[in-house]
Short mmCIF file of C-alpha atoms and ligand atoms in Angstrom, two decimals:
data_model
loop_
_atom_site.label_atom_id
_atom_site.label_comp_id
_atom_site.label_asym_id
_atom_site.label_seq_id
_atom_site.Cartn_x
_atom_site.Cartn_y
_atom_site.Cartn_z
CA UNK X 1 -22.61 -53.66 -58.97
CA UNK X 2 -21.01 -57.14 -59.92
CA UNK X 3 -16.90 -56.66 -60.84
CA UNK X 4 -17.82 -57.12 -64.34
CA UNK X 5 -19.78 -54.07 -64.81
CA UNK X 6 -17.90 -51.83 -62.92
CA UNK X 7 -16.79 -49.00 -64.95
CA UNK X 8 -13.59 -47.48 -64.08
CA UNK X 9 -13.51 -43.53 -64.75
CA UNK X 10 -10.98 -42.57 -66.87
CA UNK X 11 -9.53 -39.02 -65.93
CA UNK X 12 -7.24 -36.68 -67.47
CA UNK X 13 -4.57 -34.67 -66.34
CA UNK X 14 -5.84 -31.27 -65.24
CA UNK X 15 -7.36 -29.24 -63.17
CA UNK X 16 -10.94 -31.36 -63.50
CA UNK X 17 -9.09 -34.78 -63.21
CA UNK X 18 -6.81 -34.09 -60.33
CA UNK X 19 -10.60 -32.70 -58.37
CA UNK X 20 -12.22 -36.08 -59.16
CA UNK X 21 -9.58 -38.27 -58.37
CA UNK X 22 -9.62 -36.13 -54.85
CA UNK X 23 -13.07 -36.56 -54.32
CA UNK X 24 -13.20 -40.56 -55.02
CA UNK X 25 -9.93 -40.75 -52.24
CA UNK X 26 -12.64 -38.60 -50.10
CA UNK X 27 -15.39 -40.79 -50.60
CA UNK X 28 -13.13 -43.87 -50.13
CA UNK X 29 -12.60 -45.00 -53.06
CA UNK X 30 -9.56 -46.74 -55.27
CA UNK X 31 -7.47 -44.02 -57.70
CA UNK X 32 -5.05 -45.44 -60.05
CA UNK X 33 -2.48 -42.58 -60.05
CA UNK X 34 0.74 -42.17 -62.11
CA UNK X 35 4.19 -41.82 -60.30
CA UNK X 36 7.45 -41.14 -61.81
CA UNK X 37 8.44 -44.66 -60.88
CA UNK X 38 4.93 -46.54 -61.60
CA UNK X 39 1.67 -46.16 -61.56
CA UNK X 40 0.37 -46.64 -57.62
CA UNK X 41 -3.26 -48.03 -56.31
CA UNK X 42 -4.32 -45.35 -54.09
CA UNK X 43 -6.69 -44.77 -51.51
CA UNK X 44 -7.02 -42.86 -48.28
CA UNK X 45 -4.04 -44.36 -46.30
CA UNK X 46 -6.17 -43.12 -43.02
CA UNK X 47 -9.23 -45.17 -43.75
CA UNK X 48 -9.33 -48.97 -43.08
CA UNK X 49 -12.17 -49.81 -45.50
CA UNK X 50 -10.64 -47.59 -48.52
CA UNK X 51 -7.34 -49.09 -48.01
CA UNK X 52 -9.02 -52.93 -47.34
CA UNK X 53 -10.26 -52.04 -51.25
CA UNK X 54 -6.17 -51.96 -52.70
CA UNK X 55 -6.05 -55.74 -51.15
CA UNK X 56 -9.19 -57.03 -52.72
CA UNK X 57 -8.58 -55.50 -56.47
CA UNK X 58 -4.74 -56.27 -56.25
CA UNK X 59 -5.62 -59.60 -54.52
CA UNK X 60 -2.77 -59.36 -52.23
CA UNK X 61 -2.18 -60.97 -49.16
CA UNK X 62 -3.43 -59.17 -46.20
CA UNK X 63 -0.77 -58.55 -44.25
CA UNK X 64 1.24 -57.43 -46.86
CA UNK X 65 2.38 -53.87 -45.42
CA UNK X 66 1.72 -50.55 -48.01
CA UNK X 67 3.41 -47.59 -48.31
CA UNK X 68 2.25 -43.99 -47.87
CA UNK X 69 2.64 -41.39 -50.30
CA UNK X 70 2.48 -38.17 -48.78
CA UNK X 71 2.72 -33.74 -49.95
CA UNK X 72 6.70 -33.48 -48.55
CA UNK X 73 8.74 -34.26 -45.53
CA UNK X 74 6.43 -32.42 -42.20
CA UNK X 75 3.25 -34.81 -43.41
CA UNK X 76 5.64 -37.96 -43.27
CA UNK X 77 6.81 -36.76 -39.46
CA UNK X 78 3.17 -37.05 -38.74
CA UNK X 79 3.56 -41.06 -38.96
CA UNK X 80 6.93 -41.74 -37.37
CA UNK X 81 7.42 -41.66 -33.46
CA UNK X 82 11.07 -41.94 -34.71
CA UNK X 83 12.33 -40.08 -37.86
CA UNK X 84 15.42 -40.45 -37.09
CA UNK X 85 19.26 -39.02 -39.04
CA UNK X 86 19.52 -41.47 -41.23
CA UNK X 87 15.46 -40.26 -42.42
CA UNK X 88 15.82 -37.19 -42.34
CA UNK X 89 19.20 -36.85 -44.54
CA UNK X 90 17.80 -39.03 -47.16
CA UNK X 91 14.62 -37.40 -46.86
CA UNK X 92 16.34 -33.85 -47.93
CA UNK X 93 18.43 -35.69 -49.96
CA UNK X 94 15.89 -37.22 -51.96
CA UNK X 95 12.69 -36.41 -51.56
CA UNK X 96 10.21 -35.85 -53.90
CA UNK X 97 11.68 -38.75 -55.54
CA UNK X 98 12.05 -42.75 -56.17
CA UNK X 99 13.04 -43.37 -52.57
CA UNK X 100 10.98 -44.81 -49.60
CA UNK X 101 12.24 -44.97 -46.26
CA UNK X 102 11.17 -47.77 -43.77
CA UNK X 103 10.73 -45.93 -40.57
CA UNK X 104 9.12 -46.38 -37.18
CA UNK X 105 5.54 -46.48 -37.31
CA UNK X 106 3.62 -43.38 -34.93
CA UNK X 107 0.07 -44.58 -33.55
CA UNK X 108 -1.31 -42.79 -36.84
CA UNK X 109 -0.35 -45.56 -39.17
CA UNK X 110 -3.37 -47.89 -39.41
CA UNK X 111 -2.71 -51.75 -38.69
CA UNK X 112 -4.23 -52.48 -42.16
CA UNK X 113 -1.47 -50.00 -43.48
CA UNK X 114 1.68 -51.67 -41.63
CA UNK X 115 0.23 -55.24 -41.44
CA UNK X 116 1.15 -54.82 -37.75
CA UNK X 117 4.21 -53.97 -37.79
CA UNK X 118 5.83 -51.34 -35.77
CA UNK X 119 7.20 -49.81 -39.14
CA UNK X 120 5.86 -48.29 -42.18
CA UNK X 121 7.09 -47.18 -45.40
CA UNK X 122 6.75 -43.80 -46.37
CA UNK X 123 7.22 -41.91 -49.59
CA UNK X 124 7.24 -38.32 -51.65
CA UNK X 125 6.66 -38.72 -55.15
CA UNK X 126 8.13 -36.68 -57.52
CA UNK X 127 5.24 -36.91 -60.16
CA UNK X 128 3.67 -33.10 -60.92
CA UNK X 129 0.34 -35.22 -61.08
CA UNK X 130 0.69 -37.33 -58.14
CA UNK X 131 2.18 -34.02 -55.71
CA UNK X 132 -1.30 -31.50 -57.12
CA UNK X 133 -3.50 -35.23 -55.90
CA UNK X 134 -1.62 -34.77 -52.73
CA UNK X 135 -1.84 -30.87 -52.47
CA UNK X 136 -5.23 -31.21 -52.74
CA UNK X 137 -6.19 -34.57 -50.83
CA UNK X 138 -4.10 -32.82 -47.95
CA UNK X 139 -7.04 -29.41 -48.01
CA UNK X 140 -9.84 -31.47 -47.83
CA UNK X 141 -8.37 -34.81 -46.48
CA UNK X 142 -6.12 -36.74 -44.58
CA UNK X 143 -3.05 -35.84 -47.05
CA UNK X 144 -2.19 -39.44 -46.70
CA UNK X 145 -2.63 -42.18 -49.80
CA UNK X 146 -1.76 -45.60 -49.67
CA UNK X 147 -0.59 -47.06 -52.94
CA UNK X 148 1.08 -50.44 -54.10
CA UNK X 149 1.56 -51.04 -57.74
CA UNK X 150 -1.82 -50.95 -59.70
CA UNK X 151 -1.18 -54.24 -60.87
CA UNK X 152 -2.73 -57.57 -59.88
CA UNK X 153 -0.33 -59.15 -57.01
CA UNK X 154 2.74 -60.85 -58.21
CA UNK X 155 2.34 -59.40 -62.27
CA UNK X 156 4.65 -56.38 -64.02
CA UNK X 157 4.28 -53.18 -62.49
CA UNK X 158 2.44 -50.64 -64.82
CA UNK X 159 4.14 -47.96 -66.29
CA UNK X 160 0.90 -46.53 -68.72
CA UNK X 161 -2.47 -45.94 -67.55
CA UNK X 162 -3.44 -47.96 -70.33
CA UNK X 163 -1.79 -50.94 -68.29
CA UNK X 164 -3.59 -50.02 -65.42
CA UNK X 165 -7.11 -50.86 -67.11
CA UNK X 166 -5.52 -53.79 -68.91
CA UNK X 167 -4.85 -55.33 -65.79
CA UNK X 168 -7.74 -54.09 -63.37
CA UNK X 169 -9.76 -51.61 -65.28
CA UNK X 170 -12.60 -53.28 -63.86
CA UNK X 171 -12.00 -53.55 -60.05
CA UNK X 172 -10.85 -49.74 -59.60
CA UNK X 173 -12.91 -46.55 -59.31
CA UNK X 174 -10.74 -44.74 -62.14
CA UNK X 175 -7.11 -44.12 -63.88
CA UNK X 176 -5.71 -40.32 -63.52
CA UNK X 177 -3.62 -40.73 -66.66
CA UNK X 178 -0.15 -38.98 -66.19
CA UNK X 179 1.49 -40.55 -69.42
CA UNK X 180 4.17 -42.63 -69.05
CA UNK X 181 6.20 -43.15 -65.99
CA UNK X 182 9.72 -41.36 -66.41
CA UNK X 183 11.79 -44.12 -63.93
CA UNK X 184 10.10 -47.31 -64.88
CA UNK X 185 10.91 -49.35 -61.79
CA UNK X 186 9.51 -49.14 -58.41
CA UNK X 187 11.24 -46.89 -55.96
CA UNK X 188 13.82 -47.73 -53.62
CA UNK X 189 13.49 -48.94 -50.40
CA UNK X 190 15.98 -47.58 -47.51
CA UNK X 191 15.53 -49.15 -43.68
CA UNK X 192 16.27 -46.53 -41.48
CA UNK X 193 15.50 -48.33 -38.31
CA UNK X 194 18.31 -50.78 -38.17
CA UNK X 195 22.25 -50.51 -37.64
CA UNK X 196 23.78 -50.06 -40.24
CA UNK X 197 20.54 -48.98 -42.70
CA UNK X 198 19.80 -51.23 -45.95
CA UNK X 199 18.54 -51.00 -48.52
CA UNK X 200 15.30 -53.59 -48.88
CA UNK X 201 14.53 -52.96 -52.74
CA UNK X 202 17.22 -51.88 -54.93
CA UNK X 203 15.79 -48.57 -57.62
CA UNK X 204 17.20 -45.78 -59.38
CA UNK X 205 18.78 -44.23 -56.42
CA UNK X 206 21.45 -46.46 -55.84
CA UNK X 207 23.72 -48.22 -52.97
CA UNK X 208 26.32 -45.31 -53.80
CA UNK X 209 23.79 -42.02 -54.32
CA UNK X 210 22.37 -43.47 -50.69
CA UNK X 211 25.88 -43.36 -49.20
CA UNK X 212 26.86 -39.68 -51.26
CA UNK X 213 23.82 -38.58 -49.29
CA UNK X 214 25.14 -39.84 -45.46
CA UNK X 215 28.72 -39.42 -45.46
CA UNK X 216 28.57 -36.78 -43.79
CA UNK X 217 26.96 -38.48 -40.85
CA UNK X 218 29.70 -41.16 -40.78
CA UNK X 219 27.20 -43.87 -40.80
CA UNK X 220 27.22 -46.17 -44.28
CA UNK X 221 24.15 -47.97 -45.15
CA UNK X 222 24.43 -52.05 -47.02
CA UNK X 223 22.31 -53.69 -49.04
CA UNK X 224 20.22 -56.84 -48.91
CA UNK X 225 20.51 -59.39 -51.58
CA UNK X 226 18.65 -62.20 -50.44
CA UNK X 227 15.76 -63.24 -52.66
CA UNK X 228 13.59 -63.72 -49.44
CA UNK X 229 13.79 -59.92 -47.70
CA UNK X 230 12.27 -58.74 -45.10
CA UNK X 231 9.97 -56.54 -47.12
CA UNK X 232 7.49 -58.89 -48.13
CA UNK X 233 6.12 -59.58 -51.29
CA UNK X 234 9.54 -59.35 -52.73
CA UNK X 235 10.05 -62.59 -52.40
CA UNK X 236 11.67 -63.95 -56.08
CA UNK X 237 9.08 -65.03 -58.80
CA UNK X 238 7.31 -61.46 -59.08
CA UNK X 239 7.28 -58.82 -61.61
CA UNK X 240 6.08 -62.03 -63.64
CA UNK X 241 5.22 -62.56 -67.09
CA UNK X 242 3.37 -65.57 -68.06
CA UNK X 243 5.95 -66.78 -70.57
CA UNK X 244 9.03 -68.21 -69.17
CA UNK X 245 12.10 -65.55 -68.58
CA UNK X 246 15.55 -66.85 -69.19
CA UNK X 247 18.81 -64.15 -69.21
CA UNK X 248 21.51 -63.67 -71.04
CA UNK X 249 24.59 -61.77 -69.60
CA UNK X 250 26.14 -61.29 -73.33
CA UNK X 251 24.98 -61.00 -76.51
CA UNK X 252 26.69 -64.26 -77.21
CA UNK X 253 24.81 -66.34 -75.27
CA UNK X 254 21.53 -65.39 -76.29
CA UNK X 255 22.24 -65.41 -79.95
CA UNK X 256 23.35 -69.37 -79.54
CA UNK X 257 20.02 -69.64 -77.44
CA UNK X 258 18.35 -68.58 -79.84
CA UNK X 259 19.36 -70.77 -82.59
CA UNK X 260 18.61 -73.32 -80.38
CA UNK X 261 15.20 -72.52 -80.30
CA UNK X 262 14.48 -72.11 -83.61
CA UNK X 263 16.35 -75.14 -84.35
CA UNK X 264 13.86 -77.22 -81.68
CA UNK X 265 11.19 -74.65 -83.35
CA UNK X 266 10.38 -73.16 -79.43
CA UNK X 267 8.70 -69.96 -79.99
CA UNK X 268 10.44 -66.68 -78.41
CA UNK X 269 10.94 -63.41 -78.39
CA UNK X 270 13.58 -61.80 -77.12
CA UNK X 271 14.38 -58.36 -75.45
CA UNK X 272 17.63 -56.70 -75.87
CA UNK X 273 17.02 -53.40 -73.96
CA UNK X 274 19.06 -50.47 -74.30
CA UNK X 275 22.79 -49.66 -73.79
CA UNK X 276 21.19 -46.40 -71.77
CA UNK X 277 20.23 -48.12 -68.61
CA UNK X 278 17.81 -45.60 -67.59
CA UNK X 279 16.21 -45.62 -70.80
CA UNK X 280 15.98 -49.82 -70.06
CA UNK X 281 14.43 -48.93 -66.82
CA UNK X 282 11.69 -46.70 -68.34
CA UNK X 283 10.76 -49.13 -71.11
CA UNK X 284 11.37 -52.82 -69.09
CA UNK X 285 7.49 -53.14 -67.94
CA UNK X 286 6.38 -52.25 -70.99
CA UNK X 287 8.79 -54.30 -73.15
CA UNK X 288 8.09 -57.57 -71.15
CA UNK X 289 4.32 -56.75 -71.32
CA UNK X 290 4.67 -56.42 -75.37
CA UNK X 291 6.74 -59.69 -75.40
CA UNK X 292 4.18 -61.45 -72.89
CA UNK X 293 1.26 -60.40 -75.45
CA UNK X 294 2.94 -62.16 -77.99
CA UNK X 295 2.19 -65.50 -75.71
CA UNK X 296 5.84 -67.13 -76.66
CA UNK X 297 7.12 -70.05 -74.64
CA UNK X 298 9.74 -67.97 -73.80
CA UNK X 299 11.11 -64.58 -73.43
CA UNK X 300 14.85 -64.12 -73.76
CA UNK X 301 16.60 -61.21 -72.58
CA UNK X 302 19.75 -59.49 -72.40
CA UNK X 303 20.98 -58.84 -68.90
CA UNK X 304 22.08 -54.81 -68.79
CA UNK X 305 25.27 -54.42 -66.53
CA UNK X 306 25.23 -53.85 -63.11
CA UNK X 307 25.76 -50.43 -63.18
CA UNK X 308 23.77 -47.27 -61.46
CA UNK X 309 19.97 -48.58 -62.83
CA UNK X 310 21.60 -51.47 -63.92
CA UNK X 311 21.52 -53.31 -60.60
CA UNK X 312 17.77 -52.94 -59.64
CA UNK X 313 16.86 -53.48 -63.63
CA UNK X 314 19.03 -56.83 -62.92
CA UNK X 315 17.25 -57.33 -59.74
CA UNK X 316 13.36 -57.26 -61.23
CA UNK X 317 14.74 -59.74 -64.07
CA UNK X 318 15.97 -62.43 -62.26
CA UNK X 319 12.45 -62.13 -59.87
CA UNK X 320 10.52 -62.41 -63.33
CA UNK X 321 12.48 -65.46 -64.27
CA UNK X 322 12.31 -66.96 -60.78
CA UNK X 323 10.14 -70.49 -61.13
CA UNK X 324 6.64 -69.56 -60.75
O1 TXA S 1 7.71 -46.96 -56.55
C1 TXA S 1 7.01 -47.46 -55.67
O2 TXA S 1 7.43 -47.71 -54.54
C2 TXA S 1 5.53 -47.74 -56.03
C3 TXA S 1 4.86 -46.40 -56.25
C4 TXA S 1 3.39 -46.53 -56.53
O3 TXA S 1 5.10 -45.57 -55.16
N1 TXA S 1 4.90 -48.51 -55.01
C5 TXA S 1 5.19 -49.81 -54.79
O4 TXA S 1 4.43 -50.40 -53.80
O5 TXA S 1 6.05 -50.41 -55.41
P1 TXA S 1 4.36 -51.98 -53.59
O6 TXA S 1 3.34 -52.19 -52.50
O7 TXA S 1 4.12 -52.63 -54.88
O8 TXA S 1 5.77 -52.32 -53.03
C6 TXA S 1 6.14 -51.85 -51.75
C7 TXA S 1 7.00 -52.84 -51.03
C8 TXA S 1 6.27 -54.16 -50.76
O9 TXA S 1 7.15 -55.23 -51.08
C9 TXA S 1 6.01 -54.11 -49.27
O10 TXA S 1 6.03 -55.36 -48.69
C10 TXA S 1 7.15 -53.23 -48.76
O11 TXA S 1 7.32 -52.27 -49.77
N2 TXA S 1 6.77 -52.57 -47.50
C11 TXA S 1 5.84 -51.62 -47.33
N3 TXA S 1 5.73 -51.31 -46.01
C12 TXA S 1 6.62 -52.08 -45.35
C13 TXA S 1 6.97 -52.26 -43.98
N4 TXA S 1 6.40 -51.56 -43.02
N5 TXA S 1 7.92 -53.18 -43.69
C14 TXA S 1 8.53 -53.89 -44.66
N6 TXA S 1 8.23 -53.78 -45.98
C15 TXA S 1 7.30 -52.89 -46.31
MG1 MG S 2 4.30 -54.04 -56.40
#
């Protein structure tokens, strides 16, 4: 069947969706499946071809490492030779949640899943949708599911299913809609296997809530804010829209921008957030997909502070104003 007329199944949350989207990660197949953080790609993170699928609809780079979603903390063991104090405290700390931890890789892990590196990024969502998909995927298969964002490589994340079939409704066997994602922004990423840990993608567990949860192990994890990390494919210009980004850290400042464009008659539409930073964080892909829609030159928006959410909602902005 040519990508054009594939027709991608459109399941429901209960009992009858949650079997289906089981059986298609049986058979091999791509799920779209809702997270509380975003909606993931997934398919059977145990089978080379299934997962060789995510990189063909997403059209990412191969080589571009995934990250396993998996039922709670014993199934994640399963695919580190080393899950080590720093994993395991964040693990209780935080798991099921929006927190992945960059661990050593056990001979389980695929090379198509790690990109052939000796690490690999596990995670346990909190989602009730995404955890009965894993209950159930773990009776009658491997347990393990590989998901990036189900959006096409580079683009906003999707936060509603109906995003997920805007963007690739075509290239995936179906959308399990779970409504809207509660978090908004892609987990964090933690990287347990170097001295002192650090944190790879900031996300709505934060710097501090990381360092709450290992005090008592005396070590203190940093973060990495180069543009270029060693996570790839969060490299700056991503989480793009097609119109061009510029920030604003005050209201100010974008209300003289914005006279300047309407003097020099530039269209725009702007995006002002919400004082409630987690609230920002839930609504950000969708707001910068409404404004996109619109197909302004440009999309101004007002910078939250860099406060709890505040730093990784910060973080995504200035990648989707990066030059791209
Ligand atoms: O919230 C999330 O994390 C969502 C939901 C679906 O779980 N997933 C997600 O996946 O954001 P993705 O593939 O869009 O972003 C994962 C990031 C990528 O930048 C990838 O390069 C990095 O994690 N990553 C995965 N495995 C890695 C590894 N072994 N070493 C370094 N970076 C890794
Ligand atoms: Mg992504």
């Amino acid at each position: 069947m040519s990508e054009e007329q594939r027709k991608c199944l459109q399941l429901i949350d209960n009992a009858q969706g949650i079997a289906q989207a089981t059986e298609i990660l049986c058979a091999g197949g791509t799920v779209a499946l809702p997270s509380e953080t975003v909606y993931g790609l997934g398919a059977d993170a145990t089978n080379a071809l299934a997962v060789q699928k995510i990189f063909s609809a997403k059209n990412r780079p191969n080589g571009h490492p995934l990250i396993i979603h998996v039922e709670n903390v014993n199934s994640a063991r399963i695919f580190s030779d080393d899950f080590n104090v720093v994993a395991e405290t964040l693990a209780t700390a935080f798991w099921p949640g929006p927190l992945t931890l960059l661990v050593k890789r056990s001979s389980k892990v695929i090379d198509e899943i790690s990109g052939g590196r000796e690490t690999v990024a596990l995670r346990v969502p909190a989602h009730e949708t995404f955890q009965k998909v894993l209950h159930a995927f773990s009776q009658v298969g491997s347990g393990a599911i590989a998901a990036p964002s189900a959006n096409k490589y580079g683009s906003v994340s999707p936060t509603t299913a109906q995003h997920v079939l805007s963007d690739m409704g075509n290239l995936i066997d179906a959308v399990l809609d779970g409504g809207n994602c509660v978090v908004g922004i892609e987990s964090t990423i933690v990287d347990c296997t170097v001295n002192p840990p650090a944190i790879l993608r900031q996300g709505a567990i934060t710097l501090e809530l990381v360092n709450s949860a290992l005090r008592h192990t005396g070590i203190v994890a940093t973060e990495e804010f180069t543009g270029e990390s060693r996570a790839p494919g969060m490299k700056l210009s991503h989480y793009a829209p097609l119109a061009t980004v510029k920030l604003f850290e005050n209201s100010d400042a974008l209300s003289s921008y914005e006279e300047q464009c309407a003097l020099n008659k530039v269209p725009f539409v702007k995006i002002l957030g919400h004082e409630d930073r987690e609230l920002y964080a839930r609504e950000l892909y969708s707001l910068l997909r409404d404004a996109d829609a619109l197909q302004p030159k440009e999309i101004l928006v007002l910078l939250p502070e860099p406060i709890d959410i505040g730093v990784a909602i910060r973080d995504r902005l200035f990648k989707a104003a990066a030059p791209h």
